[in-house]
Coordinates of C-alpha atoms in Angstrom, one line a residue:
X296 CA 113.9 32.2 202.9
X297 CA 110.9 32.7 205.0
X298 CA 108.8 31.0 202.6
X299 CA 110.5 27.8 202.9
X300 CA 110.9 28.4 206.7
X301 CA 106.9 28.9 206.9
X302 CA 106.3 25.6 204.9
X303 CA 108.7 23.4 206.9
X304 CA 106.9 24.8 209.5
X305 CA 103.6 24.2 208.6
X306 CA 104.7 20.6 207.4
X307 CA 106.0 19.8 211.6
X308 CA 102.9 20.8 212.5
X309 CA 100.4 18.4 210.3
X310 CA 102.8 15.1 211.6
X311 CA 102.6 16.1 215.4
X312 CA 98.8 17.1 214.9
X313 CA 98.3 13.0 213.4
X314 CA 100.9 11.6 215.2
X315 CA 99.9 13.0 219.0
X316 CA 96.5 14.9 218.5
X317 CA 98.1 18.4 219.1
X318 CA 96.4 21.3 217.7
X319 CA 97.2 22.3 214.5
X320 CA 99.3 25.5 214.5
X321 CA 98.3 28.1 211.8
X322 CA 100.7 30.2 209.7
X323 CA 100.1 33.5 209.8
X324 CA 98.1 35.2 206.9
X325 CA 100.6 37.2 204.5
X326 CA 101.0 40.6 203.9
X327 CA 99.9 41.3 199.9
X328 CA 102.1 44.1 198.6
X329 CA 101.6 46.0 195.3
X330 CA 105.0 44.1 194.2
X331 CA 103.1 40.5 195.3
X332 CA 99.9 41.5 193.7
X333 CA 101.7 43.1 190.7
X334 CA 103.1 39.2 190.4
X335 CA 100.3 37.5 190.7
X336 CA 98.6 38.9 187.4
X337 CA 101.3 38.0 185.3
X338 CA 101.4 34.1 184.0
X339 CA 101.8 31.0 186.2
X340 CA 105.0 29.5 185.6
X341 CA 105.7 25.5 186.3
X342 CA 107.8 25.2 188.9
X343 CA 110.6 22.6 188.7
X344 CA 110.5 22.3 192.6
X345 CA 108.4 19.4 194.6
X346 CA 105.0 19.8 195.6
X347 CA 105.0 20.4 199.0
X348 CA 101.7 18.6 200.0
X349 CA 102.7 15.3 198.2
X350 CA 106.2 15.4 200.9
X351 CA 104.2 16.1 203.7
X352 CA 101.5 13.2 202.8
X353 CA 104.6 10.5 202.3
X354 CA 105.9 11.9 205.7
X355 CA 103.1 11.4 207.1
X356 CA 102.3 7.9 206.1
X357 CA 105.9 6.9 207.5
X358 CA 105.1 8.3 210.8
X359 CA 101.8 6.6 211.0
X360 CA 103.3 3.4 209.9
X361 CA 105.9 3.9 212.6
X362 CA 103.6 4.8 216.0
X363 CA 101.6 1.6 214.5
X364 CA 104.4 -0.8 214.7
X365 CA 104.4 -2.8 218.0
X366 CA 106.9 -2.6 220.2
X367 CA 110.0 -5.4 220.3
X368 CA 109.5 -7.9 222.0
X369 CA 112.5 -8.4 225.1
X370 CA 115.3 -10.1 224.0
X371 CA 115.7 -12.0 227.1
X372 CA 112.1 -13.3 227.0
X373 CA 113.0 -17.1 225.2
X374 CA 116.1 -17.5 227.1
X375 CA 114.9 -16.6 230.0
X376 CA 111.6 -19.0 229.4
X377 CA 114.4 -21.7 229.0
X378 CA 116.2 -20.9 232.1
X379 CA 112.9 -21.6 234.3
X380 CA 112.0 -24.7 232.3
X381 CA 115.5 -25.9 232.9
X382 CA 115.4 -25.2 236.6
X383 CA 111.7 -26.8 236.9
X384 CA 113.6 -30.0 235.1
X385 CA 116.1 -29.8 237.3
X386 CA 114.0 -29.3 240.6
X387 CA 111.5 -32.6 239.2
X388 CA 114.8 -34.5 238.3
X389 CA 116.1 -34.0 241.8
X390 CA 113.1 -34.8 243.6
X391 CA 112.3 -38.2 241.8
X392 CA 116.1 -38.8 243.1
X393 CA 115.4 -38.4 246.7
X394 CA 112.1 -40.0 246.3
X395 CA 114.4 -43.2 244.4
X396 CA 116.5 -43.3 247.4
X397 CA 113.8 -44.1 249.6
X398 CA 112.0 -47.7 249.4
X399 CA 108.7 -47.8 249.9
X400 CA 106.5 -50.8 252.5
X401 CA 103.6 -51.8 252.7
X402 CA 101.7 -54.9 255.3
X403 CA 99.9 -57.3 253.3
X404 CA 97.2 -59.3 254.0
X405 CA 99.5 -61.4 256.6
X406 CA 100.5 -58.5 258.5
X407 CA 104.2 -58.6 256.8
X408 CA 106.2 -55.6 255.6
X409 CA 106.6 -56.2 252.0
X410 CA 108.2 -54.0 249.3
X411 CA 105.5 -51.3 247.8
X412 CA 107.2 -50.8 244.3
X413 CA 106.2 -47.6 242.5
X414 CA 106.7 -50.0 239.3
X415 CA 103.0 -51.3 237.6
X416 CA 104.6 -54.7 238.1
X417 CA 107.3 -56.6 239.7
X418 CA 108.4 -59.7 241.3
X419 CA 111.1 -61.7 243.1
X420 CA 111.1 -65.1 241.8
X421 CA 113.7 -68.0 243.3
X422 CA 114.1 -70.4 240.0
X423 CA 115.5 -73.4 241.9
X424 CA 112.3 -73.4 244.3
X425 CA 109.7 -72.2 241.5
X426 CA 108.9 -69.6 244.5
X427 CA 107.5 -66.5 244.5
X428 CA 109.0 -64.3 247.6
X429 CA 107.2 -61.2 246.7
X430 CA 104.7 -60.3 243.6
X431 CA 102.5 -57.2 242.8
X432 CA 100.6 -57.4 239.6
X433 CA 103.5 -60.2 238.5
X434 CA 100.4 -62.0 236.1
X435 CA 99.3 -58.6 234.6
X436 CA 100.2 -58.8 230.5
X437 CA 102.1 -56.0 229.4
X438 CA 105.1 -55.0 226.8
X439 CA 108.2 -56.2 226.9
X440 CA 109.9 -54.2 224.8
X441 CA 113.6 -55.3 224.5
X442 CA 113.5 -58.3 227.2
X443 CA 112.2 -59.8 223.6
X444 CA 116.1 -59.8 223.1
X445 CA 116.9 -62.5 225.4
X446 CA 114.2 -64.6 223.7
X447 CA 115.8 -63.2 220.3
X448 CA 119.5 -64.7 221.6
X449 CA 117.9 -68.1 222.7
X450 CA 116.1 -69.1 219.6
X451 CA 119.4 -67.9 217.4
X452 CA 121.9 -69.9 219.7
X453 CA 120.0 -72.6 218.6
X454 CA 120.8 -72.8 215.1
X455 CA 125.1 -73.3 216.6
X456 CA 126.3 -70.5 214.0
X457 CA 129.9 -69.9 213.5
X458 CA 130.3 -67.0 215.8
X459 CA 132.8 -65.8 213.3
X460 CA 130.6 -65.7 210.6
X461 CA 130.3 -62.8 208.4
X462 CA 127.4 -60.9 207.3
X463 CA 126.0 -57.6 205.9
X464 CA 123.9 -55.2 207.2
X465 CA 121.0 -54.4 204.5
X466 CA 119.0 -51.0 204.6
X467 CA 115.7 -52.4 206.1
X468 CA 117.5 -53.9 208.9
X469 CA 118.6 -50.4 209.9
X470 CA 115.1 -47.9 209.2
X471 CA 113.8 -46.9 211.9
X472 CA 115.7 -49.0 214.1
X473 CA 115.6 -46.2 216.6
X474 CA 118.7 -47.8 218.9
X475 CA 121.6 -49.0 216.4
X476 CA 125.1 -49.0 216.5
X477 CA 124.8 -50.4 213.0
X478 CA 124.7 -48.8 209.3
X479 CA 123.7 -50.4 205.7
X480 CA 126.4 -51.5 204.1
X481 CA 128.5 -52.6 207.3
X482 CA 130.0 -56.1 207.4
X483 CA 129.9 -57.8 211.1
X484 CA 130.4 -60.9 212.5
X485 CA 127.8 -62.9 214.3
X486 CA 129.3 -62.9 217.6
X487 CA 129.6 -59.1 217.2
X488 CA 125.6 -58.8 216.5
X489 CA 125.0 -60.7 219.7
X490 CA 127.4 -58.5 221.2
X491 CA 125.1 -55.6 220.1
X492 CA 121.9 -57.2 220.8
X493 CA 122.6 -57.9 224.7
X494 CA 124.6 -55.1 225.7
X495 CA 123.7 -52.1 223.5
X496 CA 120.2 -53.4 223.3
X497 CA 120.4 -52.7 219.3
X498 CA 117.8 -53.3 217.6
X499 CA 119.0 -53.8 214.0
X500 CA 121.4 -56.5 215.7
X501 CA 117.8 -57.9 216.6
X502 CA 116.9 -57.7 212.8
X503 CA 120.1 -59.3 211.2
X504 CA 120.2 -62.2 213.6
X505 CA 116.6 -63.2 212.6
X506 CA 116.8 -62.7 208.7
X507 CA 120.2 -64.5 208.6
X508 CA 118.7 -67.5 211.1
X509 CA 117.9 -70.9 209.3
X510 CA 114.2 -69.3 209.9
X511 CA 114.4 -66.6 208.0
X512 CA 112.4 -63.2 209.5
X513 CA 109.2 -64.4 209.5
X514 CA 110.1 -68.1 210.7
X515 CA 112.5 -66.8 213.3
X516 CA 109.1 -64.9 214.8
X517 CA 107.6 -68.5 214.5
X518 CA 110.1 -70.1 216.4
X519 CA 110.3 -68.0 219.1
X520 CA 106.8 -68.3 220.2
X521 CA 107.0 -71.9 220.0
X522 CA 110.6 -71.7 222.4
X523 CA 108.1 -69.6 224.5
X524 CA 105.3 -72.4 225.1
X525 CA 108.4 -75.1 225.4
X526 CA 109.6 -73.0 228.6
X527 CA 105.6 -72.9 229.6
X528 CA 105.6 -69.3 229.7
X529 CA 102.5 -69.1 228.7
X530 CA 101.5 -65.1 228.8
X531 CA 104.3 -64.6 226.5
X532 CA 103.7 -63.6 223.1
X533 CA 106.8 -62.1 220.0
X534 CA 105.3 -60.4 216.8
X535 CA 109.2 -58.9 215.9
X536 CA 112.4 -59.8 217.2
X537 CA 113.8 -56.6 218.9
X538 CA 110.9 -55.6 221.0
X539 CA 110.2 -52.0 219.2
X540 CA 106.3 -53.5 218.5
X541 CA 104.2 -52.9 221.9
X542 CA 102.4 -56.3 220.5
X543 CA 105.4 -58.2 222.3
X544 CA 103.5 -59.0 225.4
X545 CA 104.6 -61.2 228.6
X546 CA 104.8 -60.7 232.5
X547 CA 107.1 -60.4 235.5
X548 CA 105.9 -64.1 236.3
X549 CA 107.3 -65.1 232.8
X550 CA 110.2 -62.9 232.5
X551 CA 111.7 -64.0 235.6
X552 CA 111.4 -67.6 234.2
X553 CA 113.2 -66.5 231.5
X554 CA 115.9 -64.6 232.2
X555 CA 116.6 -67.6 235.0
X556 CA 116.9 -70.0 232.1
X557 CA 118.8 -67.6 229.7
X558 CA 121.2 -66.6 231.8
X559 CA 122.3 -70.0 232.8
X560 CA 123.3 -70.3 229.2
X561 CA 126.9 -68.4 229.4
X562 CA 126.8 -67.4 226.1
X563 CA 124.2 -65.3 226.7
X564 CA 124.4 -64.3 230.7
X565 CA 128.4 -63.8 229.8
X566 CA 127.0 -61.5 227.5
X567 CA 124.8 -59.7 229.8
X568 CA 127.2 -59.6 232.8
X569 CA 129.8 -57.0 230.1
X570 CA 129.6 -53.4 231.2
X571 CA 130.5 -52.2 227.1
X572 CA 132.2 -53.8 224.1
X573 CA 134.1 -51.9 221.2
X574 CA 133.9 -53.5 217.5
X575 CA 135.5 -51.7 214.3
X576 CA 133.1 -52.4 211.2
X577 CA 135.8 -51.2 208.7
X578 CA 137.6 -48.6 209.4
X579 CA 135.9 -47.0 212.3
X580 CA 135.9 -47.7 216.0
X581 CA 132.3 -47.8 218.3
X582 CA 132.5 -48.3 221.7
X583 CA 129.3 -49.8 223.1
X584 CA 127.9 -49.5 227.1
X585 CA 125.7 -51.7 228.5
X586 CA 121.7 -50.2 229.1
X587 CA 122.0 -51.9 232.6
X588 CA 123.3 -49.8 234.9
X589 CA 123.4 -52.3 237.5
X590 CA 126.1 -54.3 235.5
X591 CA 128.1 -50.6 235.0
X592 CA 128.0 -50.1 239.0
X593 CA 128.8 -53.2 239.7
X594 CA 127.3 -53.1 243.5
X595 CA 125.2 -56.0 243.2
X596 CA 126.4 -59.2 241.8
X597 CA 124.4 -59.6 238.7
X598 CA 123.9 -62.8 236.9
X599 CA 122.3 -61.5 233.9
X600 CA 119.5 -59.4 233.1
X601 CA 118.1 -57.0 229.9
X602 CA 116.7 -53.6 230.4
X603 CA 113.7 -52.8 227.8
X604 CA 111.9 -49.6 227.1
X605 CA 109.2 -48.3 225.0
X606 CA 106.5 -46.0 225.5
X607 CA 103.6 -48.8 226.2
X608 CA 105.9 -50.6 228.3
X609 CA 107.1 -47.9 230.4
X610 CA 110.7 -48.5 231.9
X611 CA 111.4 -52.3 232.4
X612 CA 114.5 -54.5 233.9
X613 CA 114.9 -58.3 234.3
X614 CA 117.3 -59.3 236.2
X615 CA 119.3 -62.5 237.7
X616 CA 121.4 -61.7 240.6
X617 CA 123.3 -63.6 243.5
X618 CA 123.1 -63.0 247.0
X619 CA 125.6 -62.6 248.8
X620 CA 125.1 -64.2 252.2
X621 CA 123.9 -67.4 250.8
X622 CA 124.8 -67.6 247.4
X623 CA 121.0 -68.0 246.4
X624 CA 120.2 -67.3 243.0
X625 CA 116.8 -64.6 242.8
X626 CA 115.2 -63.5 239.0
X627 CA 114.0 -59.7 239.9
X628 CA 111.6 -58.0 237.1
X629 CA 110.4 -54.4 237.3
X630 CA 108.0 -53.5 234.6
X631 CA 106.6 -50.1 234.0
X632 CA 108.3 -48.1 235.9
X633 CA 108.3 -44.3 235.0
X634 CA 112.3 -43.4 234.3
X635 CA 115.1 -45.3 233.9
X636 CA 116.6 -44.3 237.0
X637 CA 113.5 -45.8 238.5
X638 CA 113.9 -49.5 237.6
X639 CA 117.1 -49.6 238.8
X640 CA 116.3 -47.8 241.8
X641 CA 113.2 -50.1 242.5
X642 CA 114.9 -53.1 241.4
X643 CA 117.8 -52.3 244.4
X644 CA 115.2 -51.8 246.5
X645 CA 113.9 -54.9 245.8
X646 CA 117.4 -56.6 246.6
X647 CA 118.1 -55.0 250.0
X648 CA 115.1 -56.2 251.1
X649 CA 115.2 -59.6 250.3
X650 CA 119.0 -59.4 251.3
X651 CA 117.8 -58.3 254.9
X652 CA 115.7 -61.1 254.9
X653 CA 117.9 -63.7 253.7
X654 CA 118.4 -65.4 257.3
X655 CA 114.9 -65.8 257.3
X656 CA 114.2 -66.7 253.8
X657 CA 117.3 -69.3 253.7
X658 CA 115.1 -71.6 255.7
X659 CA 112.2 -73.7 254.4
X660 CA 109.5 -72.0 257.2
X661 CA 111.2 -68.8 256.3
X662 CA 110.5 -69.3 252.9
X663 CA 106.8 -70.2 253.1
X664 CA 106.7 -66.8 255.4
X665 CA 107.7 -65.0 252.4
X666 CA 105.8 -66.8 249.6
X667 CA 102.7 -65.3 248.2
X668 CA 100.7 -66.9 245.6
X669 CA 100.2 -65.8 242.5

């Protein structure tokens, strides 16, 4: 019994001396008797039992193996990471918010106070007058992205197709469509696809109009840079018919040209002036919202317009709207601005100014006051 006590012992001692560098304690040296020494003359005899060095090694090698594992990591490290990015989110969201509520002035080089958009580009363009009430950067080129849809609704129109026509959607129309109420295989009408192309902004709507066109894909790209130089807007430039390609190119000058002349068209600016639209391709039921806020608010009396985003173009809205005092007809564009709340945010700002000034722009000197050229 003290034999085994000793070598438990002495095996306790080898793991603390490894494990925290204490000393290593030493058993005390046996007593030989006659009967011990009598013993260890006669025979060695195998002993069934373990050898004790090859237990203490193993323990050993565990203990080592645990002080060397690093410690785990705090649970509450990821979600807590989360929590602060959230907040900062939050904190950025909310102060581009108070920073949208407040329109921005600037004097130009007449000594007015004119509108100082934070948008790369925008304009307020009267179509009856061909005036320009307020411009900055309104001849720049840049992308369009889906204001190519108004475009895309104009050159279809054209071809008078039975709105109730039915067609199919194919698998290319739908790949990598990005925005798309639409799946392969779906039958819709035509006046549904118009439906989807001006108020959901979908861009596989965009793709089945054009390959089903007299045109064809390619000829319907064709034609709607030649509808382009008919309406002389002559930075304008379509290489697809849904806007996702940054090589579809215009600016606010020509936008607000166009949206004037589109939404005149009521097939098209009744289009644009619905706030959502519900369709059931088969058996199931999509409800659609419109991408224009302004239409969903309803604050502003809006003619037509078509909202357009992708990352070359930054955020962009064209717009058609009426105002009130005078029932004067203004195209507003904001291109690049840097969130969606932004456009329409600069875009109002835009329209109580102009608004304020209506008493003075209603009148031809008034008007001329206003003007810049381009």
């Amino acid at each position: 019994m003290m034999r085994r006590l000793r070598t438990v012992s002495a095996v306790c001692a080898a793991v603390l001396a490894l494990v925290y560098g204490a000393p290593t304690l030493q058993a005390a040296p046996k007593r030989v008797s006659k009967t011990s020494a009598a013993r260890s003359s006669r025979p060695a005899v195998k002993s069934s039992r373990p050898v004790v060095k090859a237990t203490a090694s193993r323990t050993v090698v565990r203990a080592k193996a645990v002080a060397a594992r690093p410690a785990p990591a705090f649970k509450g490290t990821t979600s807590a990471r989360r929590r602060v990015l959230r907040a900062r989110a939050a904190a950025a969201k909310a102060r581009e918010a108070r920073e949208l509520t407040t329109p921005r002035f600037k004097v130009d080089d007449a000594g007015r106070e004119v509108p100082d958009p934070r948008a790369a580009a925008a304009i307020i363009y009267d179509p009856e007058t061909n005036e320009v009430l307020f411009q900055e950067n309104a001849t720049e080129l840049r992308s369009m992205a889906s204001i190519t849809k108004v475009m895309t609704a104009l050159v279809f129109l054209e071809s008078l197709a039975d709105p109730s026509l039915m067609v199919k959607v194919e698998r290319p129309d739908v790949l990598h469509a990005s925005t798309t109420y639409l799946r392969a295989g779906y039958n819709v009408t035509v006046e549904q696809l118009l439906h989807l192309l001006l108020i959901g902004s979908d861009n596989a709507a965009a793709r089945v109009l054009a390959r089903v066109s007299p045109y064809g894909s390619e000829g319907f790209i064709a034609r709607m840079n030649e509808k382009a130089r008919e309406l002389g807007l002559q930075q304008t430039h379509y290489e697809d018919p849904s806007g996702l390609l940054s090589g579809n190119v215009s600016s606010a000058y020509d936008l607000a040209r166009l949206i004037s002349y589109a939404s005149a068209d009521d097939r098209i600016g009744g289009l644009m002036r619905k706030s959502e639209f519900d369709f059931t391709p088969g058996t199931r039921s999509v409800h659609v919202s419109s991408t224009n806020r302004l239409v969903r608010q309803g604050e502003i009396d809006i003619l037509g317009g078509k909202t357009g985003f992708i990352s070359s173009s930054g955020y962009c809205l064209a717009t058609l709207v009426r105002v009130p005092q005078t029932g004067r007809q203004l195209a507003m564009v904001v291109l690049g601005a840097r969130s969606n709340a932004a456009r329409f945010a600069e875009t109002k700002h835009l329209y109580n100014w102009v608004n304020a000034h209506e008493q003075t722009v209603a009148g031809s000197d008034g008007a001329q006051a206003l003007h810049q050229q381009q």
